[in-house]
Coordinates of C-alpha atoms and ligand atoms in Angstrom, one line a residue:
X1 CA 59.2 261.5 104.2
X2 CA 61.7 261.5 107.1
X3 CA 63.8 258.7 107.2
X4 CA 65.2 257.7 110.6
X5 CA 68.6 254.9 111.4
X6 CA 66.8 253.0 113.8
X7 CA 69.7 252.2 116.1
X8 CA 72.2 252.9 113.4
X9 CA 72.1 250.6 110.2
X10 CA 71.1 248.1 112.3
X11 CA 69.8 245.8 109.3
X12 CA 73.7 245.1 108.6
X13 CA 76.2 246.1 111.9
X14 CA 75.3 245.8 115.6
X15 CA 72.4 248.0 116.7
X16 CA 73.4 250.9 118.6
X17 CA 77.4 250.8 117.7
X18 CA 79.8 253.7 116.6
X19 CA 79.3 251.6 113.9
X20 CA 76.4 251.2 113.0
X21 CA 75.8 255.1 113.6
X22 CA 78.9 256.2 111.6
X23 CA 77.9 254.1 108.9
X24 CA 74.8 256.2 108.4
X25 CA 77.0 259.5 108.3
X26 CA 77.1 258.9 104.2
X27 CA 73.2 258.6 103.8
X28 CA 70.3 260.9 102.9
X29 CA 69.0 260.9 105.7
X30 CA 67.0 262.6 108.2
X31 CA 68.4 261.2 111.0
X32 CA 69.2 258.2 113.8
X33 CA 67.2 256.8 116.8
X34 CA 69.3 254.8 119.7
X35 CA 68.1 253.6 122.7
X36 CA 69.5 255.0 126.3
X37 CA 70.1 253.4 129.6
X38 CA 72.5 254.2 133.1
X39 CA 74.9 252.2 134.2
X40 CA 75.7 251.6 138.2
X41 CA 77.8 254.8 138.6
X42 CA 75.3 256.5 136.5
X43 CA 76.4 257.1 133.3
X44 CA 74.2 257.2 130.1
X45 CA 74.6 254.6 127.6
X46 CA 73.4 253.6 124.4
X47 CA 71.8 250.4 124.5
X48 CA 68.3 249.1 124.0
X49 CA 67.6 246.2 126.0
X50 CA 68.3 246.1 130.2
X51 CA 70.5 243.3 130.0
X52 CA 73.8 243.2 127.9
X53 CA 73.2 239.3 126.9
X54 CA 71.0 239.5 123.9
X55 CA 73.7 241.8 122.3
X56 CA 77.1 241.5 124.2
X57 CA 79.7 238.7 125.5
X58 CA 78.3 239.3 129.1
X59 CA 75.3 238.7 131.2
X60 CA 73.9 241.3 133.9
X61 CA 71.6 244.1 133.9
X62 CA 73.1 247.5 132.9
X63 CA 71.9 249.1 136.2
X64 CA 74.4 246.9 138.0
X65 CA 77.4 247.5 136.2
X66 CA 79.4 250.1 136.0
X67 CA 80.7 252.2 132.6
X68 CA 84.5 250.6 132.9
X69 CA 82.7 246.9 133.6
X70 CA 80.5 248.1 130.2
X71 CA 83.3 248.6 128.1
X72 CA 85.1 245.8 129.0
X73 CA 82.6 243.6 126.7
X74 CA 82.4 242.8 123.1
X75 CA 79.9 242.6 120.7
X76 CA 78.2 239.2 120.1
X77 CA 77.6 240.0 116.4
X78 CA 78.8 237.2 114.3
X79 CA 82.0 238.8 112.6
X80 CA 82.3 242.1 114.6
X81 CA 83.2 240.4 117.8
X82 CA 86.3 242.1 117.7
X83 CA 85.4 245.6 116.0
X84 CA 86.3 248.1 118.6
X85 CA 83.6 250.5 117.1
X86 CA 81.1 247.7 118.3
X87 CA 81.3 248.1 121.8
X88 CA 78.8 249.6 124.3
X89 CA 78.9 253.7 123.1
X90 CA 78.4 256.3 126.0
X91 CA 75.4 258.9 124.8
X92 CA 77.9 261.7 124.7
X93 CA 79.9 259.8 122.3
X94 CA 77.0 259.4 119.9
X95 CA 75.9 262.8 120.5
X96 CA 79.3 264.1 119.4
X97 CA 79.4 262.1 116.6
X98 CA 77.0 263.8 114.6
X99 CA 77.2 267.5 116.6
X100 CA 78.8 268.5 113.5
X101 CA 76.1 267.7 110.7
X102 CA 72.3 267.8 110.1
X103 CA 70.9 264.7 111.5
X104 CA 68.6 264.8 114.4
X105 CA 68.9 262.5 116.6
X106 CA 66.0 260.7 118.2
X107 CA 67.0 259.5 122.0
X108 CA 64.3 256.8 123.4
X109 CA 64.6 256.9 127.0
X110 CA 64.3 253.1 128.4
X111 CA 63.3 253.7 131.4
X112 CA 60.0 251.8 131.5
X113 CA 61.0 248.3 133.1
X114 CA 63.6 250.2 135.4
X115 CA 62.7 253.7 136.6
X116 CA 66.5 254.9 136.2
X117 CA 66.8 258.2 138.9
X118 CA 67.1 261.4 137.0
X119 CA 67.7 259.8 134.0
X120 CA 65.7 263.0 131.9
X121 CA 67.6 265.6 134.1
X122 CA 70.6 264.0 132.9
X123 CA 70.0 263.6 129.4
X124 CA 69.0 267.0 129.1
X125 CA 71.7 268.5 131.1
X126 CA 74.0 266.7 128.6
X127 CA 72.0 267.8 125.6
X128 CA 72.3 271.5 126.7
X129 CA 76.0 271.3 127.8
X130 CA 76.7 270.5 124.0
X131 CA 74.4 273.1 122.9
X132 CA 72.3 270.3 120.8
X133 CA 68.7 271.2 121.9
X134 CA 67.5 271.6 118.2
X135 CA 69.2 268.5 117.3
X136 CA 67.4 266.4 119.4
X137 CA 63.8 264.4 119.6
X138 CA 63.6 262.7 123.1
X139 CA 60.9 260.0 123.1
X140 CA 59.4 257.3 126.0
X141 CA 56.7 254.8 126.1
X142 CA 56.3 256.6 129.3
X143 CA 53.5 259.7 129.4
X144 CA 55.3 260.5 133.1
X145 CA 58.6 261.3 131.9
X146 CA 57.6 263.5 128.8
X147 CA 55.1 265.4 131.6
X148 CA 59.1 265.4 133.2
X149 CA 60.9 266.8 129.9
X150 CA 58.0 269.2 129.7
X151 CA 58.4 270.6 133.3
X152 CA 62.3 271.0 132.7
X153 CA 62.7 271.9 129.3
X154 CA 59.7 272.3 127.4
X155 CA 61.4 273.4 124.1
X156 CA 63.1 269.8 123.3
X157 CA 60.8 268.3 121.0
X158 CA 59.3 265.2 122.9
X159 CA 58.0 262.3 121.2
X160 CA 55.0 259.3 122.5
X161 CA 55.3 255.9 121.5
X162 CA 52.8 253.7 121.1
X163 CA 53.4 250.0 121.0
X164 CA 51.1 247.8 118.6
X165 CA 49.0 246.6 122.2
X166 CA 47.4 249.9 121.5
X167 CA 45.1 249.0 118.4
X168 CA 41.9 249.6 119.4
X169 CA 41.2 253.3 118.1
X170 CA 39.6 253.9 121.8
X171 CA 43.5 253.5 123.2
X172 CA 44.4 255.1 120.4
X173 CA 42.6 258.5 121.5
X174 CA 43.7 257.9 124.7
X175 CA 47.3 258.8 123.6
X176 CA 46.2 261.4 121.1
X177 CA 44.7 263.1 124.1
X178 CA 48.0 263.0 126.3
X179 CA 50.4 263.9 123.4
X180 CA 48.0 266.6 123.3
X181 CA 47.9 268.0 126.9
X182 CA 51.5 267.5 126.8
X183 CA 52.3 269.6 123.9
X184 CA 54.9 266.4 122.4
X185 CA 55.7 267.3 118.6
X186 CA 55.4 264.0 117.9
X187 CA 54.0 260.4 118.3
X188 CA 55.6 257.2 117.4
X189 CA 52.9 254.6 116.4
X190 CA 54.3 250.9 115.5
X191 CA 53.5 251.2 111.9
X192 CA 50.9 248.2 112.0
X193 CA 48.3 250.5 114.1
X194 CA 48.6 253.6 111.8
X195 CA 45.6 254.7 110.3
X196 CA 44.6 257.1 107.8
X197 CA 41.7 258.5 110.2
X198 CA 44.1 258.5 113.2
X199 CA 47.2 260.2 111.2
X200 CA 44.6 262.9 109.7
X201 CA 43.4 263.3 113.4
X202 CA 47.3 264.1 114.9
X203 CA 47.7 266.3 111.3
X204 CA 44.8 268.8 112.3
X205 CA 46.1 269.3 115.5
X206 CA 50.2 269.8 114.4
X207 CA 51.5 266.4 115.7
X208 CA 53.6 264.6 113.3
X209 CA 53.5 260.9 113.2
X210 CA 56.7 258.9 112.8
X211 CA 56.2 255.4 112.7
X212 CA 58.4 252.7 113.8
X213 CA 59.3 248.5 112.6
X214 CA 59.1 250.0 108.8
X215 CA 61.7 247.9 107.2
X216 CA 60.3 246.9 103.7
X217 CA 59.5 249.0 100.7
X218 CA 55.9 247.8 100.7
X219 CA 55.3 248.9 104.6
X220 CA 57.0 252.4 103.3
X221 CA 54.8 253.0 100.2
X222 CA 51.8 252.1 102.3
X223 CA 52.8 254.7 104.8
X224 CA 53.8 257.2 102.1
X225 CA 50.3 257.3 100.8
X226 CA 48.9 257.2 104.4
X227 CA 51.1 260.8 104.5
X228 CA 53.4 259.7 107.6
X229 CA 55.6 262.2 108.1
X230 CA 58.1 260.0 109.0
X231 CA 59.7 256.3 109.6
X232 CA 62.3 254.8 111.8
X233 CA 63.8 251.8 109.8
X234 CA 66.9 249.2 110.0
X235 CA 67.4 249.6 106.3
X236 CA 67.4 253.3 106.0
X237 CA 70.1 253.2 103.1
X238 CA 67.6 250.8 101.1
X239 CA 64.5 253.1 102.0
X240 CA 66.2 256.8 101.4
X241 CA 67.4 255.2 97.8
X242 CA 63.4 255.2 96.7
X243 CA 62.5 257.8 99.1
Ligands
G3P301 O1 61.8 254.5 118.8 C1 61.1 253.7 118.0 C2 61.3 252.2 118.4 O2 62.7 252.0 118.6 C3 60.5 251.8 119.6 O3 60.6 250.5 119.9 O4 61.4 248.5 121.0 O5 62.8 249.6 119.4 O6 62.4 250.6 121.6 P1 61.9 249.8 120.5

């Protein structure tokens, strides 16, 4: 079973940190998941939500701010306010980070509340310039941009998510049907609408399933036996120990 850093060890440090990322340079693992956004003078950071307030010491959207303005902030993590390896990463820093081993890392584009300009061109263009096309998954929420990753570089593994909204097996096949027709390697169910018939169904056809929000051991076993091929967690050190 993979086991994937969702947003670093985000069960412990800030999600989406140097820290949190570096801590999970020491684990078994098969790899980290972050979250990227563009700033005003469009630069790609790693950040899940729009806004910096749920995370940082600021308020604003991340569209209207530029990188400088970004790094000015600090974490709002209780005990890491001042951690200068909490602050608001740049991808290429993350990217750099772990050039040098064997994780993959999986890159959720965020753009489906704002519709960031060229934000695939210039994620791939970065991904190519450090020569890290086999280290990478890109996934979205958004069938239009992987028909986009497809059209400009179809050999970086793409990934569909599905949110949980999509329980009904009908919806379901809908999405099994696009992933299909846009050759993605992958699709990222919210573990609570996995099924064994549905997972069988993406098997026969080469599509892994990784599914994300696993953070138990019970939700991991259950998957295990369901043969996921792989899980994005906020306790990966807990689930690669049993794993
Ligand atoms: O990429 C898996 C998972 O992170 C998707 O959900 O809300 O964390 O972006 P979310």
């Amino acid at each position: 079973m993979k086991i994937i850093a969702h947003r670093g060890l985000s069960g412990f440090y800030p999600e989406n940190t140097m820290l949190a990322f570096k801590k999970c340079l020491n684990l078994n693992i098969y790899g980290i998941e972050l979250d990227v956004q563009k700033t005003k003078d469009n630069q790609l950071v790693v950040i899940h939500d729009e806004k910096v307030d749920r995370t940082f010491n600021g308020t604003g959207y991340i569209k209207d701010m530029t990188l400088k303005e970004i790094q000015t902030l600090n974490s709002s993590f209780k005990n890491y306010e001042n951690n200068k390896d909490c602050k608001i990463p740049t991808l290429k820093e993350v990217l750099l980070l772990f050039k040098p081993t064997n994780f993959i890392i999986n890159i959720e584009l965020k753009n489906n509340k704002i519709k960031y300009k060229n934000l695939e061109e210039d994620v791939i263009n970065l991904v190519k310039e450090l020569k890290m096309e086999r280290k990478v998954i890109i996934s979205s929420f958004r069938m239009k941009t992987l028909n986009k990753l497809k059209a400009i570089s179809p050999k970086v593994p793409r990934s569909y998510l599905i949110s949980e909204k999509f329980y009904k097996y009908r919806l379901k096949n809908m999405i099994f049907y696009r992933a299909i027709k846009n050759d993605s390697t992958y699709i990222s169910p919210n573990y609570l609408i996995s099924d064994k018939k549905f997972i069988n169904k993406c098997h026969r056809r080469d599509i892994q399933v990784l599914c994300y929000g696993v953070n138990t051991i019970e939700e991991y076993e259950k998957l295990l036996k369901l043969k996921v091929d792989g899980i994005f967690t906020d306790f990966p050190n807990i689930l690669s120990s049993i794993n």
